[in-house]
PDB file of C-alpha atoms in Angstrom:
ATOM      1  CA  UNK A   6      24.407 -67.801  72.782  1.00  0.00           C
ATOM      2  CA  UNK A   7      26.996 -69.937  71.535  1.00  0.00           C
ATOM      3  CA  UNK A   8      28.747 -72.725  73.734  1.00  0.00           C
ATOM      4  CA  UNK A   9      32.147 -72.713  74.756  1.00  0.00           C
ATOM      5  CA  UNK A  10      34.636 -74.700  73.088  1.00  0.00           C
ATOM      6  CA  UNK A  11      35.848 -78.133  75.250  1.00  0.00           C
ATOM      7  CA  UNK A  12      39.225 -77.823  76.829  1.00  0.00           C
ATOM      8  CA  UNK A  13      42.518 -77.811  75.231  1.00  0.00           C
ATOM      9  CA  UNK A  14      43.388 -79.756  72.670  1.00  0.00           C
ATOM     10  CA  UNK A  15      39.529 -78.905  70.906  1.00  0.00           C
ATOM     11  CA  UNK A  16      40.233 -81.629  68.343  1.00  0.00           C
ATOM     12  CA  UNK A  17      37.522 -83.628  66.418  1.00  0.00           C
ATOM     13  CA  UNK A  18      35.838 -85.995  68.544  1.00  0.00           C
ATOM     14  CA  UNK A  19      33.159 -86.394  71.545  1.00  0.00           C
ATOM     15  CA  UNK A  20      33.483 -84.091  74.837  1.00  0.00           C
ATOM     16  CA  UNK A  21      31.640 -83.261  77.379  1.00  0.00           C
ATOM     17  CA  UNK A  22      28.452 -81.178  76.571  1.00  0.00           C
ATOM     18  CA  UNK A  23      29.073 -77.925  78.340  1.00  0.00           C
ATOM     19  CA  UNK A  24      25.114 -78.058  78.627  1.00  0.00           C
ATOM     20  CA  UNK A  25      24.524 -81.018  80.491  1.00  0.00           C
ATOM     21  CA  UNK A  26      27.710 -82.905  82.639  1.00  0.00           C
ATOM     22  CA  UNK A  27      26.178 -86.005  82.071  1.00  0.00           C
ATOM     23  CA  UNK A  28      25.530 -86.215  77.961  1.00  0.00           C
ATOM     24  CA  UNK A  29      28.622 -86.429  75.765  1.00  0.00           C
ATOM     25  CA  UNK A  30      28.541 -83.717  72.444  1.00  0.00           C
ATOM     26  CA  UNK A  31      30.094 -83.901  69.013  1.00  0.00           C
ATOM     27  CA  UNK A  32      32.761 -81.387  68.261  1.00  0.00           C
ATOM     28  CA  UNK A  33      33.619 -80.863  64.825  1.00  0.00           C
ATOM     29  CA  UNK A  34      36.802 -79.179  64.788  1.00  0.00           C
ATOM     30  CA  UNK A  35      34.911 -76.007  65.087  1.00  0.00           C
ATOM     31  CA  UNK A  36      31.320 -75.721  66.464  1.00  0.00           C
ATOM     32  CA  UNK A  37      29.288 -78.635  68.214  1.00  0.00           C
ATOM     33  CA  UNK A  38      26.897 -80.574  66.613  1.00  0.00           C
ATOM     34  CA  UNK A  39      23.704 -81.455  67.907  1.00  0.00           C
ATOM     35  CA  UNK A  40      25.090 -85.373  67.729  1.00  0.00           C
ATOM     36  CA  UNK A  41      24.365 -86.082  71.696  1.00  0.00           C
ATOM     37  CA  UNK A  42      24.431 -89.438  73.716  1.00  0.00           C
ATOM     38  CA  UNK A  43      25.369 -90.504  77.510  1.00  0.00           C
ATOM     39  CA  UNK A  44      28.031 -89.964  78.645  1.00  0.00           C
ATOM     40  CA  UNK A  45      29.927 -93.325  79.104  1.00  0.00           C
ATOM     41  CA  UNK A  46      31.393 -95.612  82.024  1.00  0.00           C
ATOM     42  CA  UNK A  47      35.091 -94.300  82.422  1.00  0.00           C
ATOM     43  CA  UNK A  48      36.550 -97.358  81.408  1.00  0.00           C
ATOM     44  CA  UNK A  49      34.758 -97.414  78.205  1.00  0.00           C
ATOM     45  CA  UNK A  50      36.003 -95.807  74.818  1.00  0.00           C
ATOM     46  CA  UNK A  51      34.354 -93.032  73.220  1.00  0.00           C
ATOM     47  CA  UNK A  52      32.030 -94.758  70.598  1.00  0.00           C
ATOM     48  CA  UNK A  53      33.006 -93.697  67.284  1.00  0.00           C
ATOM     49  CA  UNK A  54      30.996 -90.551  65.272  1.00  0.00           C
ATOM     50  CA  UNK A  55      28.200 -91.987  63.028  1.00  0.00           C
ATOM     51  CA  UNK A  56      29.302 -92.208  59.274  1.00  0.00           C
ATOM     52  CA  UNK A  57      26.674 -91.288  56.739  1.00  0.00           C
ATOM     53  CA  UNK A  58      26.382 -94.365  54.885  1.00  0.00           C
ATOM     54  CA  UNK A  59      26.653 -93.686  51.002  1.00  0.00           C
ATOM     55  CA  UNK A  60      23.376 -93.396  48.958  1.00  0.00           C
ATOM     56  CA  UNK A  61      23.075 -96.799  46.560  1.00  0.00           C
ATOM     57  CA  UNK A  62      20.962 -94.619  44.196  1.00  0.00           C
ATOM     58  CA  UNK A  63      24.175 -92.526  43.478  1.00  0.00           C
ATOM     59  CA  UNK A  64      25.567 -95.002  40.613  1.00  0.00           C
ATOM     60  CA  UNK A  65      22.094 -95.280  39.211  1.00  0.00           C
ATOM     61  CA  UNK A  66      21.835 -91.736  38.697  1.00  0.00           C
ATOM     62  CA  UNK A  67      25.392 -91.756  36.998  1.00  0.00           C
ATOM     63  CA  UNK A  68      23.913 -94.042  34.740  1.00  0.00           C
ATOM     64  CA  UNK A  69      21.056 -92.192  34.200  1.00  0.00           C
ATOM     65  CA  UNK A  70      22.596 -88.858  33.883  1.00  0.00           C
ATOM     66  CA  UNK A  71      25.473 -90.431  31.282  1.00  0.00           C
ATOM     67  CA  UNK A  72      22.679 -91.853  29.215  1.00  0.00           C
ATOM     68  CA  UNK A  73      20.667 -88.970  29.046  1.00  0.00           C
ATOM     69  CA  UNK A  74      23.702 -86.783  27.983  1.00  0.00           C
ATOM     70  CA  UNK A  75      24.280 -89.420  24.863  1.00  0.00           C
ATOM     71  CA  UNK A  76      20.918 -89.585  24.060  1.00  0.00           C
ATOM     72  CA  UNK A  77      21.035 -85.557  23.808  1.00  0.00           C
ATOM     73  CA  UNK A  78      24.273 -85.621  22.068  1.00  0.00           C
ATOM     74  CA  UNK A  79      22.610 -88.052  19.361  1.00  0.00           C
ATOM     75  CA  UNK A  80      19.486 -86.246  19.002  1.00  0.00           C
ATOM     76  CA  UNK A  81      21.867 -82.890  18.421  1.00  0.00           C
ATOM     77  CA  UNK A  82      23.946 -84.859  15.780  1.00  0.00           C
ATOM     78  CA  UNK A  83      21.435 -86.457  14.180  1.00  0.00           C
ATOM     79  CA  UNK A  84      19.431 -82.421  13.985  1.00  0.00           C
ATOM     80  CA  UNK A  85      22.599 -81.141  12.836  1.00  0.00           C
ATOM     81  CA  UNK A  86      23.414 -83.692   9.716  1.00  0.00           C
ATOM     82  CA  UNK A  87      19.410 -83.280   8.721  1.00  0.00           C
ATOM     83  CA  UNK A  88      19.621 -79.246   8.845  1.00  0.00           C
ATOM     84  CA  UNK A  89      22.398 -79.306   7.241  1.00  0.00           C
ATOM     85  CA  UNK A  90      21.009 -80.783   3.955  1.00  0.00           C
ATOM     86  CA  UNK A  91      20.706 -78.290   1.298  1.00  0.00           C
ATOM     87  CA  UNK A  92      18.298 -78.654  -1.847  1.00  0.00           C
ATOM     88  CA  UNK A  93      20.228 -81.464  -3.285  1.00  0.00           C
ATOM     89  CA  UNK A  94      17.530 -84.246  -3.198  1.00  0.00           C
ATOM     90  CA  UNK A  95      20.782 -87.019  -3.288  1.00  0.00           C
ATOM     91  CA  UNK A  96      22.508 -85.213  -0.964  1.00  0.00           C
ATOM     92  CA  UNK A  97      19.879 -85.126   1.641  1.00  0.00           C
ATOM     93  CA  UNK A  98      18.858 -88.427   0.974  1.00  0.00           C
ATOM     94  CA  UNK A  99      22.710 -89.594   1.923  1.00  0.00           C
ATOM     95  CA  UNK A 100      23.319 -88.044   5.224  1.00  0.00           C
ATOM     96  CA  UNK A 101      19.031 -88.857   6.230  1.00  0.00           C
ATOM     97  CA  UNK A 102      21.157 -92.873   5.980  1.00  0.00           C
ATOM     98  CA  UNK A 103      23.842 -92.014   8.235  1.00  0.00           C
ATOM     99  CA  UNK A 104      24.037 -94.200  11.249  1.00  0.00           C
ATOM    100  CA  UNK A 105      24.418 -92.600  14.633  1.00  0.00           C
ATOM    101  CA  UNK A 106      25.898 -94.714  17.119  1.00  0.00           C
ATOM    102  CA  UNK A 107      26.754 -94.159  21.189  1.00  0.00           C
ATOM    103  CA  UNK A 108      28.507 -95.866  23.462  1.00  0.00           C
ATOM    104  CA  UNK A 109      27.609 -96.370  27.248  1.00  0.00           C
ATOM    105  CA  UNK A 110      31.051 -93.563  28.149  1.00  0.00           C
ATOM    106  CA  UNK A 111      28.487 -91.290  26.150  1.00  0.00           C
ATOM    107  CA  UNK A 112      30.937 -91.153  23.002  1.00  0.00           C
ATOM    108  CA  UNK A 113      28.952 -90.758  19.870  1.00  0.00           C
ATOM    109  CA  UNK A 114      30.214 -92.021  16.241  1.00  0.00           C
ATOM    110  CA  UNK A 115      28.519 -90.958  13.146  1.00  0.00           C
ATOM    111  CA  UNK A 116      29.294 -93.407   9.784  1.00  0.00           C
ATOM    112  CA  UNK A 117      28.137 -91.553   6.736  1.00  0.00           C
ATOM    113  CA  UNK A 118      27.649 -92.827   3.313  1.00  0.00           C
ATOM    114  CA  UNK A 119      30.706 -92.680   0.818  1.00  0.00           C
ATOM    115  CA  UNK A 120      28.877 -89.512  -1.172  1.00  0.00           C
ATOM    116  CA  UNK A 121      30.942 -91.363  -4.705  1.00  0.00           C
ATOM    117  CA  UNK A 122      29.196 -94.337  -3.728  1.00  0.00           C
ATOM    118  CA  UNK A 123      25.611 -92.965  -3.452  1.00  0.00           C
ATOM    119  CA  UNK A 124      25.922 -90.658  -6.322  1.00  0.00           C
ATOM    120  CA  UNK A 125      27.580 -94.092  -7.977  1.00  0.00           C
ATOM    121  CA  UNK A 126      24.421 -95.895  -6.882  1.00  0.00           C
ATOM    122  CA  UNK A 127      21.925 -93.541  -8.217  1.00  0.00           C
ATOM    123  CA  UNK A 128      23.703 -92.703 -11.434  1.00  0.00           C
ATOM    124  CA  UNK A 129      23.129 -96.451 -11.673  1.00  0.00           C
ATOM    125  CA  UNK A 130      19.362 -96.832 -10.757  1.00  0.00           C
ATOM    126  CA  UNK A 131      18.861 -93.978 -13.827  1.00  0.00           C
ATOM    127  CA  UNK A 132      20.795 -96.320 -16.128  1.00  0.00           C
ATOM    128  CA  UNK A 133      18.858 -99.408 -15.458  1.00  0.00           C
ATOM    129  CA  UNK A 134      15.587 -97.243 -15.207  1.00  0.00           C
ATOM    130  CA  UNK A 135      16.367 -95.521 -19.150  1.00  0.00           C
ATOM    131  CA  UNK A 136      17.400 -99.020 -20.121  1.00  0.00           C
ATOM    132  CA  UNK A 137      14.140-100.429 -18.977  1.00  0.00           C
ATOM    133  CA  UNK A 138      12.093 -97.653 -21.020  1.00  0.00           C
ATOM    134  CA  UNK A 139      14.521 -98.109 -24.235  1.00  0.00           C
ATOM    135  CA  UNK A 140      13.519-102.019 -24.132  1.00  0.00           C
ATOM    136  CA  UNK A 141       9.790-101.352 -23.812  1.00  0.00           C
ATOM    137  CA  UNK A 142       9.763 -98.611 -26.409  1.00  0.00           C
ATOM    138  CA  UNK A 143      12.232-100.809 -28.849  1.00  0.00           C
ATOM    139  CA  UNK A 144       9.424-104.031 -27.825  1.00  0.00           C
ATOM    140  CA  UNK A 145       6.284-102.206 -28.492  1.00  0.00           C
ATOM    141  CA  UNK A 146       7.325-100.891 -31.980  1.00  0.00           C
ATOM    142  CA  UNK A 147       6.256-102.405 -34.528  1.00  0.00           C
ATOM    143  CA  UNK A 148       9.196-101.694 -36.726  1.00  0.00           C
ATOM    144  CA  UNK A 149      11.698-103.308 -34.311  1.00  0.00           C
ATOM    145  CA  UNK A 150      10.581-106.682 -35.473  1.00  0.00           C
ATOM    146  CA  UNK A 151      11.306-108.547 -38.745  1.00  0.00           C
ATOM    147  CA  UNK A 152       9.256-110.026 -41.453  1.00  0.00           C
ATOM    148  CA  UNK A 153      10.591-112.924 -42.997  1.00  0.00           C
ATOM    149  CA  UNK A 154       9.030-115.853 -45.505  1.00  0.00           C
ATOM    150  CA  UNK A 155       8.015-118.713 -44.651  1.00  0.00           C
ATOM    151  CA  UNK A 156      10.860-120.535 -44.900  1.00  0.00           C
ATOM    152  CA  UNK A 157      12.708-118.254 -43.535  1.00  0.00           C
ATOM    153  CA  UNK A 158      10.331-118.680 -39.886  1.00  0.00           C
ATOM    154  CA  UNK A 159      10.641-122.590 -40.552  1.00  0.00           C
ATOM    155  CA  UNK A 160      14.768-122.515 -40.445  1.00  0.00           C
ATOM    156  CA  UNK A 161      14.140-120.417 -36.715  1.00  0.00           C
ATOM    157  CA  UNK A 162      11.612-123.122 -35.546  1.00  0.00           C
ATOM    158  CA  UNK A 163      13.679-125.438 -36.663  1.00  0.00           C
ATOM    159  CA  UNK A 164      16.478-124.598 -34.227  1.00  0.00           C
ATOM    160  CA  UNK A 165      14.839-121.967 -31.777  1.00  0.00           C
ATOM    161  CA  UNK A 166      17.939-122.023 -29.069  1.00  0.00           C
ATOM    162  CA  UNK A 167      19.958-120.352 -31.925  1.00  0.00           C
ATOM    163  CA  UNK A 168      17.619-117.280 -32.674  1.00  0.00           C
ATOM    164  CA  UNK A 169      16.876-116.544 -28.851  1.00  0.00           C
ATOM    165  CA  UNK A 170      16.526-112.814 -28.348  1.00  0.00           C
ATOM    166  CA  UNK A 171      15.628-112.088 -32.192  1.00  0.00           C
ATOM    167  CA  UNK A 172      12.434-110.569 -32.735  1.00  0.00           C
ATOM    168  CA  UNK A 173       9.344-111.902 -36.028  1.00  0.00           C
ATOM    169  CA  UNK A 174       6.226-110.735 -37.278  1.00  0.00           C
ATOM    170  CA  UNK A 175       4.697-114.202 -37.531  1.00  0.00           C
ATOM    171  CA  UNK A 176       1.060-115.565 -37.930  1.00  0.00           C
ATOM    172  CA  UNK A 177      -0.916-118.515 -37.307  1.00  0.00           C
ATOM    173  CA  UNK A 178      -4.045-120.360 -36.025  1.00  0.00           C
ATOM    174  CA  UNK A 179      -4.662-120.451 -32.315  1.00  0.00           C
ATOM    175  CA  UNK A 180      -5.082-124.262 -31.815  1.00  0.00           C
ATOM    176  CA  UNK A 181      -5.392-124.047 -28.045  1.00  0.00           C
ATOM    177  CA  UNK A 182      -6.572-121.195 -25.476  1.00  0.00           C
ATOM    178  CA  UNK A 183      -8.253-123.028 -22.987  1.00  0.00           C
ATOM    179  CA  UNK A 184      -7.968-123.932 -19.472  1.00  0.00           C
ATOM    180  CA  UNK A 185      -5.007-126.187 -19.175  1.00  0.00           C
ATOM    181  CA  UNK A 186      -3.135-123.320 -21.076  1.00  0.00           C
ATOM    182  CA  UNK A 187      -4.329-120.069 -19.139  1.00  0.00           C
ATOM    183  CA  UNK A 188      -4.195-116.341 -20.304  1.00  0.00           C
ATOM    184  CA  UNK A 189      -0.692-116.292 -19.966  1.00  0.00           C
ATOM    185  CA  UNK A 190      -0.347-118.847 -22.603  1.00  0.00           C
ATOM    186  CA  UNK A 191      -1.665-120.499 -25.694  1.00  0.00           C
ATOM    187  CA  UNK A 192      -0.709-123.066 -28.395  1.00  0.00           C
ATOM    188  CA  UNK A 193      -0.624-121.339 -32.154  1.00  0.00           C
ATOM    189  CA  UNK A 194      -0.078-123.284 -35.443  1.00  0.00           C
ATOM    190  CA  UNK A 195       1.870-120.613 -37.140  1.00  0.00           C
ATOM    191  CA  UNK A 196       3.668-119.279 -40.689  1.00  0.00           C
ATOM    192  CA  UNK A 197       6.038-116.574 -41.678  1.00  0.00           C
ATOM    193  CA  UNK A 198       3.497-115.411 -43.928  1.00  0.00           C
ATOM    194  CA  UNK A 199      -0.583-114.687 -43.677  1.00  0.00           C
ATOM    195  CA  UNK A 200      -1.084-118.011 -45.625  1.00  0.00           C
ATOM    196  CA  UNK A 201      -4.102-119.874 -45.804  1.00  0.00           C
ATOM    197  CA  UNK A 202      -5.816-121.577 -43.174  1.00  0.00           C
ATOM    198  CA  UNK A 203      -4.832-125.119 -43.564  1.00  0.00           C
ATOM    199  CA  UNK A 204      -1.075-123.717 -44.654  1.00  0.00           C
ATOM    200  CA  UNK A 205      -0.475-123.045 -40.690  1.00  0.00           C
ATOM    201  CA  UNK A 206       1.760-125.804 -40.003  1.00  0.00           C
ATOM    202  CA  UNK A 207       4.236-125.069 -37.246  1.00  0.00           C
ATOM    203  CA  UNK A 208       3.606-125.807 -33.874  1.00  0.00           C
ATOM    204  CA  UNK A 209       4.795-123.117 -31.548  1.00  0.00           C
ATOM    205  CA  UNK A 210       4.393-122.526 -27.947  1.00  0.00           C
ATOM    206  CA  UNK A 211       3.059-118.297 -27.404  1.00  0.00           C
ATOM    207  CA  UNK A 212       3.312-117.350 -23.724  1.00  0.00           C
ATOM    208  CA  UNK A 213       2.749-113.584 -23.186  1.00  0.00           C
ATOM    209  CA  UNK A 214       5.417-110.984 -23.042  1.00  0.00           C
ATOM    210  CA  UNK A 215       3.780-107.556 -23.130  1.00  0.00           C
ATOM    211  CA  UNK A 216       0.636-108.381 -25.326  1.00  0.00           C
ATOM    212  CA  UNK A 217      -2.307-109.849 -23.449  1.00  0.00           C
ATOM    213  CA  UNK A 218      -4.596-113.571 -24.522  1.00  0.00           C
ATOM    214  CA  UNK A 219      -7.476-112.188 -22.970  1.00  0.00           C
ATOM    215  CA  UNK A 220      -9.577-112.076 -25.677  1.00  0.00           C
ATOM    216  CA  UNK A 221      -7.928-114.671 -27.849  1.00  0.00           C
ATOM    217  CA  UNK A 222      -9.860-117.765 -28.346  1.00  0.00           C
ATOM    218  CA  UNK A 223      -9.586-120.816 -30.117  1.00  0.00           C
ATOM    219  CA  UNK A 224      -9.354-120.628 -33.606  1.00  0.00           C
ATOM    220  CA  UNK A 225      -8.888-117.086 -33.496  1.00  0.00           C
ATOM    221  CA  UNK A 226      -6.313-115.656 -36.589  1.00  0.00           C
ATOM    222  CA  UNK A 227      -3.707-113.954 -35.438  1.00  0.00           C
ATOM    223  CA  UNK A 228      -0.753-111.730 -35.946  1.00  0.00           C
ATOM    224  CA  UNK A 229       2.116-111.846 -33.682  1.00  0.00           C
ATOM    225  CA  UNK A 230       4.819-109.752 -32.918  1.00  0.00           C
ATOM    226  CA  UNK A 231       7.435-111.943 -31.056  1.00  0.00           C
ATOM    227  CA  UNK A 232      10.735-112.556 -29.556  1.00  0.00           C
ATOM    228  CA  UNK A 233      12.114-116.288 -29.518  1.00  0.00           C
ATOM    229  CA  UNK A 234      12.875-117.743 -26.282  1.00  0.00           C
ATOM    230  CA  UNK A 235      13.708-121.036 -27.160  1.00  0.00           C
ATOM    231  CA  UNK A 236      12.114-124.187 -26.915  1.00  0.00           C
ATOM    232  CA  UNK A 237       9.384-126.536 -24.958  1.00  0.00           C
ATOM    233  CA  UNK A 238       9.143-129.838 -24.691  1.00  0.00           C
ATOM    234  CA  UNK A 239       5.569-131.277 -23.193  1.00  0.00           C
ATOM    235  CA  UNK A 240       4.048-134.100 -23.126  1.00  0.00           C
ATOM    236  CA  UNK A 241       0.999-135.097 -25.411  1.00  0.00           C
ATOM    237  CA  UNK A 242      -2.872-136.611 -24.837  1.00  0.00           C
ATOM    238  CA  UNK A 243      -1.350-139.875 -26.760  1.00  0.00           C
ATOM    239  CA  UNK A 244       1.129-140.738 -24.197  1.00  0.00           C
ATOM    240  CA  UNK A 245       4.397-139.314 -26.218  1.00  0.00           C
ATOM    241  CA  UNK A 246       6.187-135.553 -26.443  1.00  0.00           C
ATOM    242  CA  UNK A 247       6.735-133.049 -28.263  1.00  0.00           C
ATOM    243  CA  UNK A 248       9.203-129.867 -28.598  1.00  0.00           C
ATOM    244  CA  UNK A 249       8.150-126.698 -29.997  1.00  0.00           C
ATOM    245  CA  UNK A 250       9.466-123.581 -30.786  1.00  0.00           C
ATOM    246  CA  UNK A 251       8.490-121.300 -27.861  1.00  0.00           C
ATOM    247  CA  UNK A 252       8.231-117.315 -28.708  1.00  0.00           C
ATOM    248  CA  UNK A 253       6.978-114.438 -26.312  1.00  0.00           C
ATOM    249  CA  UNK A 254       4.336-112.369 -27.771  1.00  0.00           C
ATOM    250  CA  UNK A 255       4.431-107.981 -27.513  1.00  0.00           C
ATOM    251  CA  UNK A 256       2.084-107.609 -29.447  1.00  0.00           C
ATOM    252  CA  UNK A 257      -1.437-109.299 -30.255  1.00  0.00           C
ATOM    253  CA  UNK A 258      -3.541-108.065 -33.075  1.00  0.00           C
ATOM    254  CA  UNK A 259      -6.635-111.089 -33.934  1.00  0.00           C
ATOM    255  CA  UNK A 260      -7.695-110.724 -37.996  1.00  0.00           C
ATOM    256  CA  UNK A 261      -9.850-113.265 -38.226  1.00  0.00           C
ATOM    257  CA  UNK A 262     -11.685-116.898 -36.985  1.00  0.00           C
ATOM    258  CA  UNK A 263     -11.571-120.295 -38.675  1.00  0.00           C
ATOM    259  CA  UNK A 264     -14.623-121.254 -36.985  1.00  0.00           C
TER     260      UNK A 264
END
């Protein structure tokens, strides 16, 4: 059975509980409440109705909730720019670099690739790639390199900086493979002809290009297929120095020992 309201005017606030004369009731406007307490000394103010105190955990789960939602949002944007790639290989491989980016209002920004520069960039890396396999073809041919006399190779060793980048068919006597020098260099008395033995008179510095010293000893004969880098100057067992034309070998072919 419901209680009756509390006299005239039945506005907000604490009455007497119809129940029990000596306990003082919350009235909401419209029903009581079961908010109950004694009823006070006449002189002394109604205390004021309990507030609910506001949770702290509310902002936290703003936070939460906001993040979540951009997290979602950049999962969705990031699914949406992979489905969306096609079979183009460069295409796909454009938008899988896009850069997804949200702030902490949960607005997301996506930067994508200029598609002129990537296609730019990998019309580029096919360039340099079929320039690359020109140079090694146009290195390990044979034909790509000149023969000349032996005059001809003593005017080049004679000034070495001016012929950089020109490519010989040269011979000599490997004077030192040891060591000090490596497999990555050696020391070749050499001619612009297959002359004789003691005819190999040029001093020249051989450091490998594409050809391997492996197995090239010591007074090994050789035939070299080179392009001039320039010159070396080192320093001698006697104390003094010397320059010397220096050449990087392509191609090693050994024809004979002096030994």
């Amino acid at each position: 059975m419901s209680q009756p309201p509390p006299p005239w005017p039945s506005t907000p606030g604490w009455h007497r509980d119809p129940e029990d004369p000596t306990m003082i009731r919350w009235w909401d406007g419209y029903q009581w409440t079961a908010n109950r307490q004694p009823t006070p000394p006449p002189s002394g103010p109604f205390p004021p109705y309990p507030q609910r105190k506001k949770s702290g955990a509310a902002k936290p789960l703003l936070i939460i909730g906001g993040s979540l939602f951009a997290f979602l949002l950049v999962v969705g944007s990031c699914t949406a720019v992979i489905g969306s790639s096609g079979g183009d290989s460069s295409s796909s491989s454009a938008r899988s670099s896009s850069t997804v980016t949200a702030d902490e209002s949960g607005s997301v920004t996506v930067f994508a690739p200029d598609p002129s520069a990537a296609a730019a960039a990998s019309r580029s890396a096919v360039a340099a790639r079929e320039q690359r396999d020109r140079e090694f073809r146009r290195l390990t041919n044979k034909a790509s390199y000149r023969n000349v006399t032996s005059r001809d190779w003593q005017l080049v060793a004679k000034n070495p900086d001016a012929h950089k980048g020109e490519l010989y068919v040269i011979y000599g006597r490997v004077v030192q493979a040891d060591a000090a020098t490596g497999t990555f260099q050696i020391r070749v008395n050499t001619d612009g002809q297959q002359v004789d033995l003691y005819d190999f008179d040029i001093n020249t510095i051989v450091t490998t290009g594409l050809a391997s010293f492996k197995e090239v000893v010591e007074d090994d004969l050789v035939t070299l297929w080179v392009g001039v880098t320039g010159s070396e100057t080192y320093d001698t067992t006697m104390g003094g120095s010397v320059t010397a034309p220096k050449v990087e070998a392509n191609i090693v072919e050994v024809y004979g020992n002096a030994g």
